[in-house]
Amino acid sequence: DVQLQASGGGLVQAGGSLRLSCAASGFTFDDDYAIGWFRQAPGKEREGVSCISSTDGSTYYADSVNERFTISSDNAKNTVYLQMHSLKPEDTAVYYCAATPGAGIWLEGFMNYIYGIHYWGKGTLVTVSS
């Protein structure tokens, strides 16, 4: 069974940094997957943040986080990371790791649910205080 284990959330002041981790099991990064992060703030819809192709390492970022967040993967550890810098109060949300097989060729489509999301991890809360 595919499982995604997210960790790394916490409380940080505005301007600070956090790194989220998503440890995947049940598949390897040699397989074609899009793996990424979505977030849901209170009272808002879940939105795509960033994702990465497991095979070629290409990445995609939402405009709201571009140049502040960096996604990366460690194929040996089957883990995806989201390094977040210059955090803002509006980044406060529950962050979810997600993956879909075969979606690595169109990351924007994965972020916009075109492929559907096959696997979700439990969320990790990020709170940014002003």
mmCIF file of C-alpha atoms in Angstrom:
data_model
loop_
_atom_site.group_PDB
_atom_site.id
_atom_site.type_symbol
_atom_site.label_atom_id
_atom_site.label_comp_id
_atom_site.label_asym_id
_atom_site.label_seq_id
_atom_site.Cartn_x
_atom_site.Cartn_y
_atom_site.Cartn_z
ATOM 1 C CA ASP A 1 0.000 0.000 0.000
ATOM 2 C CA VAL A 2 1.165 3.510 -0.758
ATOM 3 C CA GLN A 3 1.616 5.663 2.309
ATOM 4 C CA LEU A 4 2.750 9.254 2.639
ATOM 5 C CA GLN A 5 4.026 10.470 5.987
ATOM 6 C CA ALA A 6 4.266 14.239 6.340
ATOM 7 C CA SER A 7 6.182 15.959 9.105
ATOM 8 C CA GLY A 8 7.914 19.213 9.964
ATOM 9 C CA GLY A 9 5.069 21.597 10.641
ATOM 10 C CA GLY A 10 5.095 23.984 13.551
ATOM 11 C CA LEU A 11 4.807 27.553 14.750
ATOM 12 C CA VAL A 12 7.120 30.162 13.265
ATOM 13 C CA GLN A 13 7.238 33.929 13.177
ATOM 14 C CA ALA A 14 6.687 35.822 9.955
ATOM 15 C CA GLY A 15 9.876 35.899 7.933
ATOM 16 C CA GLY A 16 11.015 32.591 9.365
ATOM 17 C CA SER A 17 11.655 29.225 7.755
ATOM 18 C CA LEU A 18 10.428 25.654 8.061
ATOM 19 C CA ARG A 19 11.137 22.439 6.208
ATOM 20 C CA LEU A 20 8.429 19.879 5.597
ATOM 21 C CA SER A 21 9.202 16.253 4.801
ATOM 22 C CA CYS A 22 7.090 13.665 3.028
ATOM 23 C CA ALA A 23 8.323 10.096 3.378
ATOM 24 C CA ALA A 24 6.752 7.793 0.793
ATOM 25 C CA SER A 25 6.394 4.040 0.957
ATOM 26 C CA GLY A 26 4.759 1.510 -1.327
ATOM 27 C CA PHE A 27 6.456 2.825 -4.458
ATOM 28 C CA THR A 28 9.903 4.020 -5.430
ATOM 29 C CA PHE A 29 10.977 7.221 -7.090
ATOM 30 C CA ASP A 30 12.079 5.177 -10.091
ATOM 31 C CA ASP A 31 8.378 4.979 -10.864
ATOM 32 C CA ASP A 32 6.702 7.906 -12.609
ATOM 33 C CA TYR A 33 4.910 9.892 -9.926
ATOM 34 C CA ALA A 34 4.059 13.484 -9.277
ATOM 35 C CA ILE A 35 4.566 14.149 -5.578
ATOM 36 C CA GLY A 36 3.697 17.415 -4.025
ATOM 37 C CA TRP A 37 2.197 19.598 -1.383
ATOM 38 C CA PHE A 38 -1.260 21.058 -1.055
ATOM 39 C CA ARG A 39 -2.484 23.269 1.744
ATOM 40 C CA GLN A 40 -5.795 24.213 3.274
ATOM 41 C CA ALA A 41 -6.298 27.307 5.378
ATOM 42 C CA PRO A 42 -9.330 27.670 7.652
ATOM 43 C CA GLY A 43 -12.422 28.450 5.622
ATOM 44 C CA LYS A 44 -10.635 28.046 2.309
ATOM 45 C CA GLU A 45 -10.389 25.386 -0.339
ATOM 46 C CA ARG A 46 -7.372 23.126 -0.550
ATOM 47 C CA GLU A 47 -4.852 24.518 -3.039
ATOM 48 C CA GLY A 48 -1.743 23.234 -4.742
ATOM 49 C CA VAL A 49 1.555 24.613 -3.467
ATOM 50 C CA SER A 50 4.376 22.787 -5.218
ATOM 51 C CA CYS A 51 5.213 19.430 -6.743
ATOM 52 C CA ILE A 52 8.053 17.465 -8.256
ATOM 53 C CA SER A 53 8.419 14.686 -10.784
ATOM 54 C CA SER A 54 9.930 11.577 -9.206
ATOM 55 C CA THR A 55 11.760 10.591 -12.385
ATOM 56 C CA ASP A 56 13.300 13.772 -13.771
ATOM 57 C CA GLY A 57 13.113 16.167 -10.823
ATOM 58 C CA SER A 58 11.198 18.855 -12.670
ATOM 59 C CA THR A 59 9.262 21.145 -10.372
ATOM 60 C CA TYR A 60 6.215 23.366 -10.290
ATOM 61 C CA TYR A 61 5.279 26.163 -7.899
ATOM 62 C CA ALA A 62 2.138 28.127 -7.290
ATOM 63 C CA ASP A 63 2.641 31.842 -7.898
ATOM 64 C CA SER A 64 1.994 32.574 -4.225
ATOM 65 C CA VAL A 65 5.065 30.631 -3.089
ATOM 66 C CA ASN A 66 7.401 30.937 -6.056
ATOM 67 C CA GLU A 67 10.892 32.126 -5.060
ATOM 68 C CA ARG A 68 10.102 31.543 -1.360
ATOM 69 C CA PHE A 69 9.585 27.773 -1.312
ATOM 70 C CA THR A 70 11.838 25.077 -2.767
ATOM 71 C CA ILE A 71 10.798 21.488 -3.353
ATOM 72 C CA SER A 72 13.365 18.712 -3.631
ATOM 73 C CA SER A 73 13.587 14.951 -3.421
ATOM 74 C CA ASP A 74 15.985 12.394 -2.020
ATOM 75 C CA ASN A 75 15.415 9.315 -4.121
ATOM 76 C CA ALA A 76 17.523 7.117 -1.849
ATOM 77 C CA LYS A 77 15.210 7.965 1.045
ATOM 78 C CA ASN A 78 11.976 8.106 -0.992
ATOM 79 C CA THR A 79 11.388 11.485 0.591
ATOM 80 C CA VAL A 80 10.275 14.848 -0.743
ATOM 81 C CA TYR A 81 11.092 18.067 1.073
ATOM 82 C CA LEU A 82 9.510 21.506 0.991
ATOM 83 C CA GLN A 83 11.849 24.204 2.236
ATOM 84 C CA MET A 84 9.859 27.290 3.104
ATOM 85 C CA HIS A 85 11.502 30.671 3.579
ATOM 86 C CA SER A 86 10.148 34.183 4.168
ATOM 87 C CA LEU A 87 6.978 32.733 5.622
ATOM 88 C CA LYS A 88 3.929 34.960 5.812
ATOM 89 C CA PRO A 89 0.832 34.734 8.023
ATOM 90 C CA GLU A 90 -1.140 33.843 4.891
ATOM 91 C CA ASP A 91 0.956 30.679 4.572
ATOM 92 C CA THR A 92 -0.762 29.383 7.705
ATOM 93 C CA ALA A 93 -2.548 26.169 6.775
ATOM 94 C CA VAL A 94 -2.572 22.428 7.111
ATOM 95 C CA TYR A 95 -0.105 21.112 4.548
ATOM 96 C CA TYR A 96 -0.796 17.778 2.890
ATOM 97 C CA CYS A 97 1.553 15.582 0.933
ATOM 98 C CA ALA A 98 0.022 13.945 -2.131
ATOM 99 C CA ALA A 99 1.025 11.693 -5.002
ATOM 100 C CA THR A 100 -0.387 10.418 -8.269
ATOM 101 C CA PRO A 101 1.217 7.844 -10.565
ATOM 102 C CA GLY A 102 1.812 8.882 -14.136
ATOM 103 C CA ALA A 103 1.346 12.567 -13.415
ATOM 104 C CA GLY A 104 5.020 13.494 -13.549
ATOM 105 C CA ILE A 105 4.752 14.536 -17.185
ATOM 106 C CA TRP A 106 2.320 17.374 -16.453
ATOM 107 C CA LEU A 107 2.920 18.848 -13.041
ATOM 108 C CA GLU A 108 0.571 21.776 -13.540
ATOM 109 C CA GLY A 109 -2.172 19.287 -14.249
ATOM 110 C CA PHE A 110 -1.395 17.435 -11.035
ATOM 111 C CA MET A 111 -1.542 20.698 -9.047
ATOM 112 C CA ASN A 112 -4.936 21.505 -10.567
ATOM 113 C CA TYR A 113 -6.405 18.050 -9.911
ATOM 114 C CA ILE A 114 -6.599 17.176 -13.623
ATOM 115 C CA TYR A 115 -5.295 13.668 -12.862
ATOM 116 C CA GLY A 116 -7.030 13.423 -9.550
ATOM 117 C CA ILE A 117 -5.025 12.792 -6.414
ATOM 118 C CA HIS A 118 -4.538 9.100 -5.814
ATOM 119 C CA TYR A 119 -2.818 9.241 -2.460
ATOM 120 C CA TRP A 120 -3.000 11.728 0.389
ATOM 121 C CA GLY A 121 -0.938 11.844 3.530
ATOM 122 C CA LYS A 122 -2.169 13.181 6.823
ATOM 123 C CA GLY A 123 -1.642 16.895 7.156
ATOM 124 C CA THR A 124 0.913 18.818 9.132
ATOM 125 C CA LEU A 125 -0.017 22.205 10.548
ATOM 126 C CA VAL A 126 2.064 25.276 9.725
ATOM 127 C CA THR A 127 1.251 28.388 11.742
ATOM 128 C CA VAL A 128 2.937 31.673 10.916
ATOM 129 C CA SER A 129 2.515 34.396 13.496
ATOM 130 C CA SER A 130 2.660 38.075 12.623
#
